[in-house]
């Protein structure tokens, strides 16, 4: 029989028991406990079924497999081609978008603006009005980027002729895709779609992409995880702050760009573009996270989360043990700091596939590594540490590759476990930009947002069903 | 080198050395006669721990100590800023060895399984856990060598520390295993009042002797106490819900070497090696004698005669009720039993505080029963201690003070508590006696007095 040793107690429930123990000189830690799933009976029953030792053993083994796949994966930038050539299942009448599945009727302002702009860009319509008629006629199909191994920030719209970054995970030979980040201000991903936006998109396809391709041919595959690991040590969290990663990338790539293009102006324009965009690396980082996480898709019995995404209307997750199924809830409002002249009433609900960074243990899960962004979203360094620390309670483990100097180089909390989320009644924290609810206005602020709890509760119920 | 220095001060160790097993170091060890004739296979990347000890056990202990020193347990990370939202997070923070669980019953099993998985002993106060889960929890605990006290465990004492609802009692040589919290409390208070004390009191939860659970925790607890150096005798308090489970538990009790006493309500078993007693009080007394104590005999008391009518029993502890009923029936007063209610029972605690915390409803029922024409004797319990209301006797006294027919009813109570409890035992007793209540130390004695009162019917009433 295991000895009791020096008695130290964890108390979960009535506080007075803890008080009585402390009075007797016994060290006690209390739990901030809440009924799972806000008291929903189906959630409670599912948690009870999953708690039995036999079921737990299966879950733990499956989650260990998921963690192993994540740890052994890699992410290298290997290509840059038009979406219709690179992305599986990309066809002429398809438009990909961020977040869980949605349709025109349910899309918010920024996403609609981006869709219309993309249709004009594709020359499927001569004007935005015509593009809208085209959509309403049913001639345009929509699908989540996620279901095509792709990710897009904010509206996340990808159309067939847009150049996409191709990122490969050499451990599992899968690829993930994302567009090149347009920069700040009036951009498609915030729903802007006027002539200047489309002109930039054309320039990116005609001038920028070929230059980058030339540089890539010369450099060979670029190890993105190495850049991201350095960036986290330099104050980035790779979601809302990408300045260090973008700088490291530029420094690494500049020579290849110059020598690869052998065109001074093309190289200079490219470098100017990269230097002017603090979030240049974001899309590469997002694709890297997607490449790392896609191999976790179909692991029976696993409660690990392999995707978290929002489309401005709903927020959804996917869990390894329930495969491609989406579990969704209304997209939350972001609690943040607004640029002058804007406020919460102007904001679009949470939007974008960039939550893939949190899913891989970055972004909000690495806040303690990014004091500058914490300030930007209205927090303190102490609060950042708290929020990051909380996330250790809902993840399978810690990152072996992304470590936080301020936490004694502890690995970031990594691989959200849906069962732990429900058990703790504690949802993942995201660190994100805020879009204006109307198309075309752009970013109006940034802040922290809690993913809703309901999708995790639904996922646990579905997972428990597979244990019957 | 620091580790080697610590090891060489361990009992029975003459010399100790820790070296990377490079050829040069191995040669040094050989020269120092610290290398055995057949050294273990090792290479330059291996750390070799060499101990020269007086005997094999001392050497083995020293090597184990080296292991401990070389791989310290993970320090609880200073995440002290973040709130712990899970049992696991809080357990890591404090380096827990035990989990105390009192969440609503339908959630308690999940938390208890998690606690066992984390290697913690469990004190589970929550009730309304499914029987299936209780069986699985106790199996899991057994497999991992852990204590699963509960579900529905109201009281426990470990190394002198009280858990749940408990009275302040001194430590001593008697170890208890109990299915009932209030029964445990009464026995503990009696032992304390008789100058003795408890080593540990392990609660098993109320259903441990049901057939599916088969006395699992009771048997583990007995084994634990049998192996515990501070325990001189073992006292078991339970209900013999299932004959086979009861027999198995008694056999475990009989087959261990320490003196054993059992009050197993409803048991018709006799076993060599276990002293069976009919009441909690008599069992506590037998246990006291087994360790050389001298419990006072029950003293005959002047009891007023009761009128025609019934004895009504209103209890906060289920075992107090069972004890009282049994004593009254045994005394031949079965026909005079009126309504006997356990206010602590599940039906009453669904969504309501336990009567030990909120004595109001039971006190009002005492007044109502008093006022009912058919009531001749009012029998109840008052339980003090940590977790209980700060003035249970005061609440009762106030309620009885306003009762009609007060003079026609004989009021008898057992008062469970010690002078070390937070409620001021002396004052609580005064309040009850001042209300004309006859106060005893145990439910059995109180019931005995009730039986006496009933027998001495008033002439011409």
mmCIF file of C-alpha atoms in Angstrom, chain A residues 28 92 407:
data_model
loop_
_atom_site.group_PDB
_atom_site.id
_atom_site.type_symbol
_atom_site.label_atom_id
_atom_site.label_comp_id
_atom_site.label_asym_id
_atom_site.label_seq_id
_atom_site.Cartn_x
_atom_site.Cartn_y
_atom_site.Cartn_z
ATOM 1 C CA UNK A 28 -3.933 22.412 0.789
ATOM 2 C CA UNK A 92 -12.384 26.698 -61.145
ATOM 3 C CA UNK A 407 9.184 30.652 -17.907
#
